[in-house]
């Protein structure tokens, strides 16, 4: 494995925020008790379990940090119109704060889509929609999340949606296939992930001998002049990371498993000699090695993206940072993401846990 994971006994957990006053009550994340699992499993539709998005408080202080992060990209000659950033500060259990830049703009997430497929997979397992044992998919899950393997992701997406790639279809057969595949979109959309689309596979897929979509996967993309692509906002990716680390995503047990899969070792000895590592050129490269770091990256020749959770051992800084850059210039530049990440880390670590002013 390219990552020698130094796992803590348990991945860090974001503490639920508490009401701060009768006049301004925040909605704390709700961790459903285990007895509700059976009720969720009996739901007739395949849908994500957390219906209400988190309710952090907008922070002008964080906005200043995000604005400086955008300036870092601009100072490197990179186009900021194709950049989106979401920053969640969760260091204070009484109030979680956020800020962003174009954070509700839908962008191509590249392999960050696999973060969402992972959550949907665990939901399908818990609901009994996938009848095989979870252990049968252990290797594909690890390959998909830890090294972003497209073959593993293809097999898992097929399993979740009960579809297979293949030749072109027509009529009712095509409509049935499209409905099945796009249920991965409605799984999240029905829970407030508005307009999210993650039904398209990542390529190349070697076991299918496909460099790009063909047949029914090409039909899924629609008009060739304006093909349908996966699209996610940085807010949506940050929300899912948040729900995983508050142990709400699917279930407490599933969230813990997902957090383990996302855990990365920042020690250069663990990744420096691996040409396919997900640290170099991304948010983790510039950070101290003695922190907890969980992440999923996405990369193509035309984009660079990452959703990450960062926690220092002394809990001075606990935050979620998501950066999507949907432009070839970012794919070529390996300095912007590390520079943005280090700036955010230094600012939040220097001032310690947040508090409302």
PDB file of C-alpha atoms in Angstrom, residues 11-199:
ATOM      1  CA  UNK A  11     -10.292   8.652  14.255  1.00  0.00           C
ATOM      2  CA  UNK A  12     -11.024  12.053  15.813  1.00  0.00           C
ATOM      3  CA  UNK A  13     -14.657  12.995  16.335  1.00  0.00           C
ATOM      4  CA  UNK A  14     -16.069  16.490  15.942  1.00  0.00           C
ATOM      5  CA  UNK A  15     -17.932  17.363  19.130  1.00  0.00           C
ATOM      6  CA  UNK A  16     -21.548  18.322  18.593  1.00  0.00           C
ATOM      7  CA  UNK A  17     -22.187  22.022  18.924  1.00  0.00           C
ATOM      8  CA  UNK A  18     -24.411  23.151  21.802  1.00  0.00           C
ATOM      9  CA  UNK A  19     -27.051  25.912  21.987  1.00  0.00           C
ATOM     10  CA  UNK A  20     -25.274  29.132  22.872  1.00  0.00           C
ATOM     11  CA  UNK A  21     -28.217  31.227  24.041  1.00  0.00           C
ATOM     12  CA  UNK A  22     -32.027  31.205  24.103  1.00  0.00           C
ATOM     13  CA  UNK A  23     -32.004  34.015  21.530  1.00  0.00           C
ATOM     14  CA  UNK A  24     -29.635  32.317  19.083  1.00  0.00           C
ATOM     15  CA  UNK A  25     -29.969  28.569  19.190  1.00  0.00           C
ATOM     16  CA  UNK A  26     -27.859  26.474  16.864  1.00  0.00           C
ATOM     17  CA  UNK A  27     -29.058  23.136  15.529  1.00  0.00           C
ATOM     18  CA  UNK A  28     -26.697  20.516  16.975  1.00  0.00           C
ATOM     19  CA  UNK A  29     -25.800  17.512  14.839  1.00  0.00           C
ATOM     20  CA  UNK A  30     -28.049  14.651  15.854  1.00  0.00           C
ATOM     21  CA  UNK A  31     -26.546  11.185  16.164  1.00  0.00           C
ATOM     22  CA  UNK A  32     -29.422   8.784  15.813  1.00  0.00           C
ATOM     23  CA  UNK A  33     -29.571   5.969  18.380  1.00  0.00           C
ATOM     24  CA  UNK A  34     -28.957   2.446  17.180  1.00  0.00           C
ATOM     25  CA  UNK A  35     -32.621   1.483  17.478  1.00  0.00           C
ATOM     26  CA  UNK A  36     -33.421   3.764  14.541  1.00  0.00           C
ATOM     27  CA  UNK A  37     -31.236   1.663  12.243  1.00  0.00           C
ATOM     28  CA  UNK A  38     -34.011  -0.853  11.611  1.00  0.00           C
ATOM     29  CA  UNK A  39     -36.400   1.945  10.697  1.00  0.00           C
ATOM     30  CA  UNK A  40     -33.881   3.353   8.232  1.00  0.00           C
ATOM     31  CA  UNK A  41     -33.357  -0.071   6.722  1.00  0.00           C
ATOM     32  CA  UNK A  42     -37.100  -0.457   6.155  1.00  0.00           C
ATOM     33  CA  UNK A  43     -37.422   2.818   4.227  1.00  0.00           C
ATOM     34  CA  UNK A  44     -38.793   2.070   0.748  1.00  0.00           C
ATOM     35  CA  UNK A  45     -36.381   4.404  -1.016  1.00  0.00           C
ATOM     36  CA  UNK A  46     -32.598   4.465  -1.149  1.00  0.00           C
ATOM     37  CA  UNK A  47     -31.684   7.798   0.435  1.00  0.00           C
ATOM     38  CA  UNK A  48     -29.091   9.390   2.693  1.00  0.00           C
ATOM     39  CA  UNK A  49     -30.037   9.384   6.356  1.00  0.00           C
ATOM     40  CA  UNK A  50     -29.202  12.982   7.338  1.00  0.00           C
ATOM     41  CA  UNK A  51     -31.947  15.123   5.824  1.00  0.00           C
ATOM     42  CA  UNK A  52     -31.023  18.471   7.367  1.00  0.00           C
ATOM     43  CA  UNK A  53     -27.701  20.114   6.483  1.00  0.00           C
ATOM     44  CA  UNK A  54     -25.471  21.340   9.325  1.00  0.00           C
ATOM     45  CA  UNK A  55     -26.115  24.872  10.529  1.00  0.00           C
ATOM     46  CA  UNK A  56     -22.769  26.557  11.198  1.00  0.00           C
ATOM     47  CA  UNK A  57     -22.521  30.285  11.878  1.00  0.00           C
ATOM     48  CA  UNK A  58     -20.984  32.539   9.232  1.00  0.00           C
ATOM     49  CA  UNK A  59     -17.671  33.973  10.428  1.00  0.00           C
ATOM     50  CA  UNK A  60     -16.178  37.206   9.158  1.00  0.00           C
ATOM     51  CA  UNK A  61     -12.842  36.111  10.653  1.00  0.00           C
ATOM     52  CA  UNK A  62     -12.867  32.903   8.596  1.00  0.00           C
ATOM     53  CA  UNK A  63     -13.931  34.883   5.551  1.00  0.00           C
ATOM     54  CA  UNK A  64     -10.776  36.935   5.875  1.00  0.00           C
ATOM     55  CA  UNK A  65      -8.736  33.721   5.921  1.00  0.00           C
ATOM     56  CA  UNK A  66     -10.544  32.387   2.841  1.00  0.00           C
ATOM     57  CA  UNK A  67     -10.082  35.693   1.013  1.00  0.00           C
ATOM     58  CA  UNK A  68      -6.341  35.534   1.668  1.00  0.00           C
ATOM     59  CA  UNK A  69      -6.299  31.958   0.383  1.00  0.00           C
ATOM     60  CA  UNK A  70      -7.859  33.152  -2.864  1.00  0.00           C
ATOM     61  CA  UNK A  71      -5.169  35.835  -3.098  1.00  0.00           C
ATOM     62  CA  UNK A  72      -2.513  33.126  -2.780  1.00  0.00           C
ATOM     63  CA  UNK A  73      -3.891  31.439  -5.897  1.00  0.00           C
ATOM     64  CA  UNK A  74      -4.148  34.758  -7.717  1.00  0.00           C
ATOM     65  CA  UNK A  75      -0.558  35.674  -6.798  1.00  0.00           C
ATOM     66  CA  UNK A  76       0.578  32.511  -8.600  1.00  0.00           C
ATOM     67  CA  UNK A  77      -1.175  33.612 -11.776  1.00  0.00           C
ATOM     68  CA  UNK A  78      -3.969  31.066 -11.373  1.00  0.00           C
ATOM     69  CA  UNK A  79      -7.557  31.873 -12.445  1.00  0.00           C
ATOM     70  CA  UNK A  80      -9.784  32.444  -9.417  1.00  0.00           C
ATOM     71  CA  UNK A  81     -13.054  32.261 -11.352  1.00  0.00           C
ATOM     72  CA  UNK A  82     -12.596  28.469 -11.520  1.00  0.00           C
ATOM     73  CA  UNK A  83     -11.752  28.202  -7.803  1.00  0.00           C
ATOM     74  CA  UNK A  84     -14.055  27.300  -4.906  1.00  0.00           C
ATOM     75  CA  UNK A  85     -13.204  27.043  -1.207  1.00  0.00           C
ATOM     76  CA  UNK A  86     -15.169  26.040   1.897  1.00  0.00           C
ATOM     77  CA  UNK A  87     -13.712  26.361   5.403  1.00  0.00           C
ATOM     78  CA  UNK A  88     -15.484  24.894   8.475  1.00  0.00           C
ATOM     79  CA  UNK A  89     -13.981  25.634  11.883  1.00  0.00           C
ATOM     80  CA  UNK A  90     -15.178  23.001  14.358  1.00  0.00           C
ATOM     81  CA  UNK A  91     -12.673  23.635  17.154  1.00  0.00           C
ATOM     82  CA  UNK A  92     -15.304  25.005  19.539  1.00  0.00           C
ATOM     83  CA  UNK A  93     -18.056  22.557  20.508  1.00  0.00           C
ATOM     84  CA  UNK A  94     -20.474  25.399  21.282  1.00  0.00           C
ATOM     85  CA  UNK A  95     -20.457  26.836  17.787  1.00  0.00           C
ATOM     86  CA  UNK A  96     -19.179  25.668  14.436  1.00  0.00           C
ATOM     87  CA  UNK A  97     -18.355  28.436  11.981  1.00  0.00           C
ATOM     88  CA  UNK A  98     -17.806  28.656   8.237  1.00  0.00           C
ATOM     89  CA  UNK A  99     -16.846  30.855   5.321  1.00  0.00           C
ATOM     90  CA  UNK A 100     -16.256  30.289   1.645  1.00  0.00           C
ATOM     91  CA  UNK A 101     -15.477  31.521  -1.820  1.00  0.00           C
ATOM     92  CA  UNK A 102     -17.817  30.477  -4.634  1.00  0.00           C
ATOM     93  CA  UNK A 103     -18.637  27.652  -2.251  1.00  0.00           C
ATOM     94  CA  UNK A 104     -22.097  26.989  -3.682  1.00  0.00           C
ATOM     95  CA  UNK A 105     -20.892  26.807  -7.275  1.00  0.00           C
ATOM     96  CA  UNK A 106     -21.235  23.340  -8.782  1.00  0.00           C
ATOM     97  CA  UNK A 107     -17.890  22.093 -10.074  1.00  0.00           C
ATOM     98  CA  UNK A 108     -16.392  18.906 -11.474  1.00  0.00           C
ATOM     99  CA  UNK A 109     -15.096  17.037  -8.377  1.00  0.00           C
ATOM    100  CA  UNK A 110     -12.934  14.446 -10.178  1.00  0.00           C
ATOM    101  CA  UNK A 111     -12.249  11.605  -7.732  1.00  0.00           C
ATOM    102  CA  UNK A 112     -13.758  13.435  -4.761  1.00  0.00           C
ATOM    103  CA  UNK A 113     -16.950  11.813  -6.107  1.00  0.00           C
ATOM    104  CA  UNK A 114     -15.586   8.604  -4.582  1.00  0.00           C
ATOM    105  CA  UNK A 115     -16.123  10.112  -1.132  1.00  0.00           C
ATOM    106  CA  UNK A 116     -19.847  10.141  -1.897  1.00  0.00           C
ATOM    107  CA  UNK A 117     -19.834   6.648  -3.416  1.00  0.00           C
ATOM    108  CA  UNK A 118     -18.238   5.371  -0.213  1.00  0.00           C
ATOM    109  CA  UNK A 119     -21.094   6.771   1.906  1.00  0.00           C
ATOM    110  CA  UNK A 120     -23.711   5.378  -0.478  1.00  0.00           C
ATOM    111  CA  UNK A 121     -22.034   1.963  -0.395  1.00  0.00           C
ATOM    112  CA  UNK A 122     -22.204   1.752   3.394  1.00  0.00           C
ATOM    113  CA  UNK A 123     -25.846   2.824   3.301  1.00  0.00           C
ATOM    114  CA  UNK A 124     -26.660   0.118   0.741  1.00  0.00           C
ATOM    115  CA  UNK A 125     -24.920  -2.443   2.950  1.00  0.00           C
ATOM    116  CA  UNK A 126     -26.815  -1.374   6.076  1.00  0.00           C
ATOM    117  CA  UNK A 127     -30.158  -1.290   4.243  1.00  0.00           C
ATOM    118  CA  UNK A 128     -29.569  -4.772   2.873  1.00  0.00           C
ATOM    119  CA  UNK A 129     -29.630  -3.594  -0.748  1.00  0.00           C
ATOM    120  CA  UNK A 130     -26.242  -5.255  -1.182  1.00  0.00           C
ATOM    121  CA  UNK A 131     -26.617  -8.816   0.015  1.00  0.00           C
ATOM    122  CA  UNK A 132     -22.974  -9.906   0.021  1.00  0.00           C
ATOM    123  CA  UNK A 133     -20.901  -9.474   3.132  1.00  0.00           C
ATOM    124  CA  UNK A 134     -19.103  -6.171   3.510  1.00  0.00           C
ATOM    125  CA  UNK A 135     -15.795  -8.038   3.727  1.00  0.00           C
ATOM    126  CA  UNK A 136     -16.181  -9.037   0.068  1.00  0.00           C
ATOM    127  CA  UNK A 137     -15.668  -5.373  -0.872  1.00  0.00           C
ATOM    128  CA  UNK A 138     -12.858  -4.542   1.567  1.00  0.00           C
ATOM    129  CA  UNK A 139     -10.139  -4.457  -1.083  1.00  0.00           C
ATOM    130  CA  UNK A 140     -12.171  -2.344  -3.523  1.00  0.00           C
ATOM    131  CA  UNK A 141     -13.087   0.146  -0.770  1.00  0.00           C
ATOM    132  CA  UNK A 142      -9.462   0.546   0.264  1.00  0.00           C
ATOM    133  CA  UNK A 143      -8.297   0.823  -3.333  1.00  0.00           C
ATOM    134  CA  UNK A 144     -10.999   3.383  -4.190  1.00  0.00           C
ATOM    135  CA  UNK A 145     -10.430   5.674  -1.209  1.00  0.00           C
ATOM    136  CA  UNK A 146      -6.754   5.236  -0.333  1.00  0.00           C
ATOM    137  CA  UNK A 147      -5.248   5.203  -3.824  1.00  0.00           C
ATOM    138  CA  UNK A 148      -8.259   6.433  -5.824  1.00  0.00           C
ATOM    139  CA  UNK A 149      -8.343   3.372  -8.075  1.00  0.00           C
ATOM    140  CA  UNK A 150     -10.884   3.818 -10.883  1.00  0.00           C
ATOM    141  CA  UNK A 151     -11.383   0.093 -11.457  1.00  0.00           C
ATOM    142  CA  UNK A 152     -12.421  -0.408  -7.837  1.00  0.00           C
ATOM    143  CA  UNK A 153     -14.690   2.636  -7.987  1.00  0.00           C
ATOM    144  CA  UNK A 154     -16.351   1.348 -11.156  1.00  0.00           C
ATOM    145  CA  UNK A 155     -17.153  -1.989  -9.555  1.00  0.00           C
ATOM    146  CA  UNK A 156     -18.541  -0.351  -6.412  1.00  0.00           C
ATOM    147  CA  UNK A 157     -20.698   2.148  -8.304  1.00  0.00           C
ATOM    148  CA  UNK A 158     -22.109  -0.740 -10.350  1.00  0.00           C
ATOM    149  CA  UNK A 159     -22.880  -2.642  -7.155  1.00  0.00           C
ATOM    150  CA  UNK A 160     -24.534   0.342  -5.441  1.00  0.00           C
ATOM    151  CA  UNK A 161     -26.781   1.134  -8.413  1.00  0.00           C
ATOM    152  CA  UNK A 162     -27.270  -2.421  -9.738  1.00  0.00           C
ATOM    153  CA  UNK A 163     -25.928  -1.402 -13.150  1.00  0.00           C
ATOM    154  CA  UNK A 164     -23.126  -2.457 -15.466  1.00  0.00           C
ATOM    155  CA  UNK A 165     -21.210  -0.640 -18.151  1.00  0.00           C
ATOM    156  CA  UNK A 166     -21.659  -1.990 -21.646  1.00  0.00           C
ATOM    157  CA  UNK A 167     -22.964  -1.330 -25.125  1.00  0.00           C
ATOM    158  CA  UNK A 168     -25.643   1.145 -26.093  1.00  0.00           C
ATOM    159  CA  UNK A 169     -29.224   0.556 -24.965  1.00  0.00           C
ATOM    160  CA  UNK A 170     -32.537   1.763 -26.347  1.00  0.00           C
ATOM    161  CA  UNK A 171     -36.120   2.365 -25.287  1.00  0.00           C
ATOM    162  CA  UNK A 172     -37.349   1.073 -21.943  1.00  0.00           C
ATOM    163  CA  UNK A 173     -34.140  -0.842 -21.313  1.00  0.00           C
ATOM    164  CA  UNK A 174     -32.127   2.375 -21.518  1.00  0.00           C
ATOM    165  CA  UNK A 175     -34.565   4.273 -19.304  1.00  0.00           C
ATOM    166  CA  UNK A 176     -34.431   1.530 -16.662  1.00  0.00           C
ATOM    167  CA  UNK A 177     -30.624   1.582 -16.696  1.00  0.00           C
ATOM    168  CA  UNK A 178     -30.508   5.399 -16.460  1.00  0.00           C
ATOM    169  CA  UNK A 179     -32.965   5.406 -13.555  1.00  0.00           C
ATOM    170  CA  UNK A 180     -30.889   2.866 -11.674  1.00  0.00           C
ATOM    171  CA  UNK A 181     -27.590   4.642 -12.260  1.00  0.00           C
ATOM    172  CA  UNK A 182     -28.914   8.108 -11.410  1.00  0.00           C
ATOM    173  CA  UNK A 183     -30.356   6.915  -8.095  1.00  0.00           C
ATOM    174  CA  UNK A 184     -26.869   7.676  -6.744  1.00  0.00           C
ATOM    175  CA  UNK A 185     -27.753  11.350  -7.384  1.00  0.00           C
ATOM    176  CA  UNK A 186     -31.198  11.224  -5.764  1.00  0.00           C
ATOM    177  CA  UNK A 187     -29.678   9.379  -2.788  1.00  0.00           C
ATOM    178  CA  UNK A 188     -28.031  12.661  -1.770  1.00  0.00           C
ATOM    179  CA  UNK A 189     -30.352  15.158  -3.469  1.00  0.00           C
ATOM    180  CA  UNK A 190     -33.298  13.954  -1.360  1.00  0.00           C
ATOM    181  CA  UNK A 191     -31.277  14.916   1.724  1.00  0.00           C
ATOM    182  CA  UNK A 192     -30.615  18.497   0.628  1.00  0.00           C
ATOM    183  CA  UNK A 193     -27.515  18.005  -1.520  1.00  0.00           C
ATOM    184  CA  UNK A 194     -29.219  20.074  -4.187  1.00  0.00           C
ATOM    185  CA  UNK A 195     -28.309  19.512  -7.843  1.00  0.00           C
ATOM    186  CA  UNK A 196     -25.399  17.233  -6.924  1.00  0.00           C
ATOM    187  CA  UNK A 197     -24.528  14.773  -9.700  1.00  0.00           C
ATOM    188  CA  UNK A 198     -22.121  11.852  -9.212  1.00  0.00           C
ATOM    189  CA  UNK A 199     -23.473   9.220 -11.621  1.00  0.00           C
TER     190      UNK A 199
END
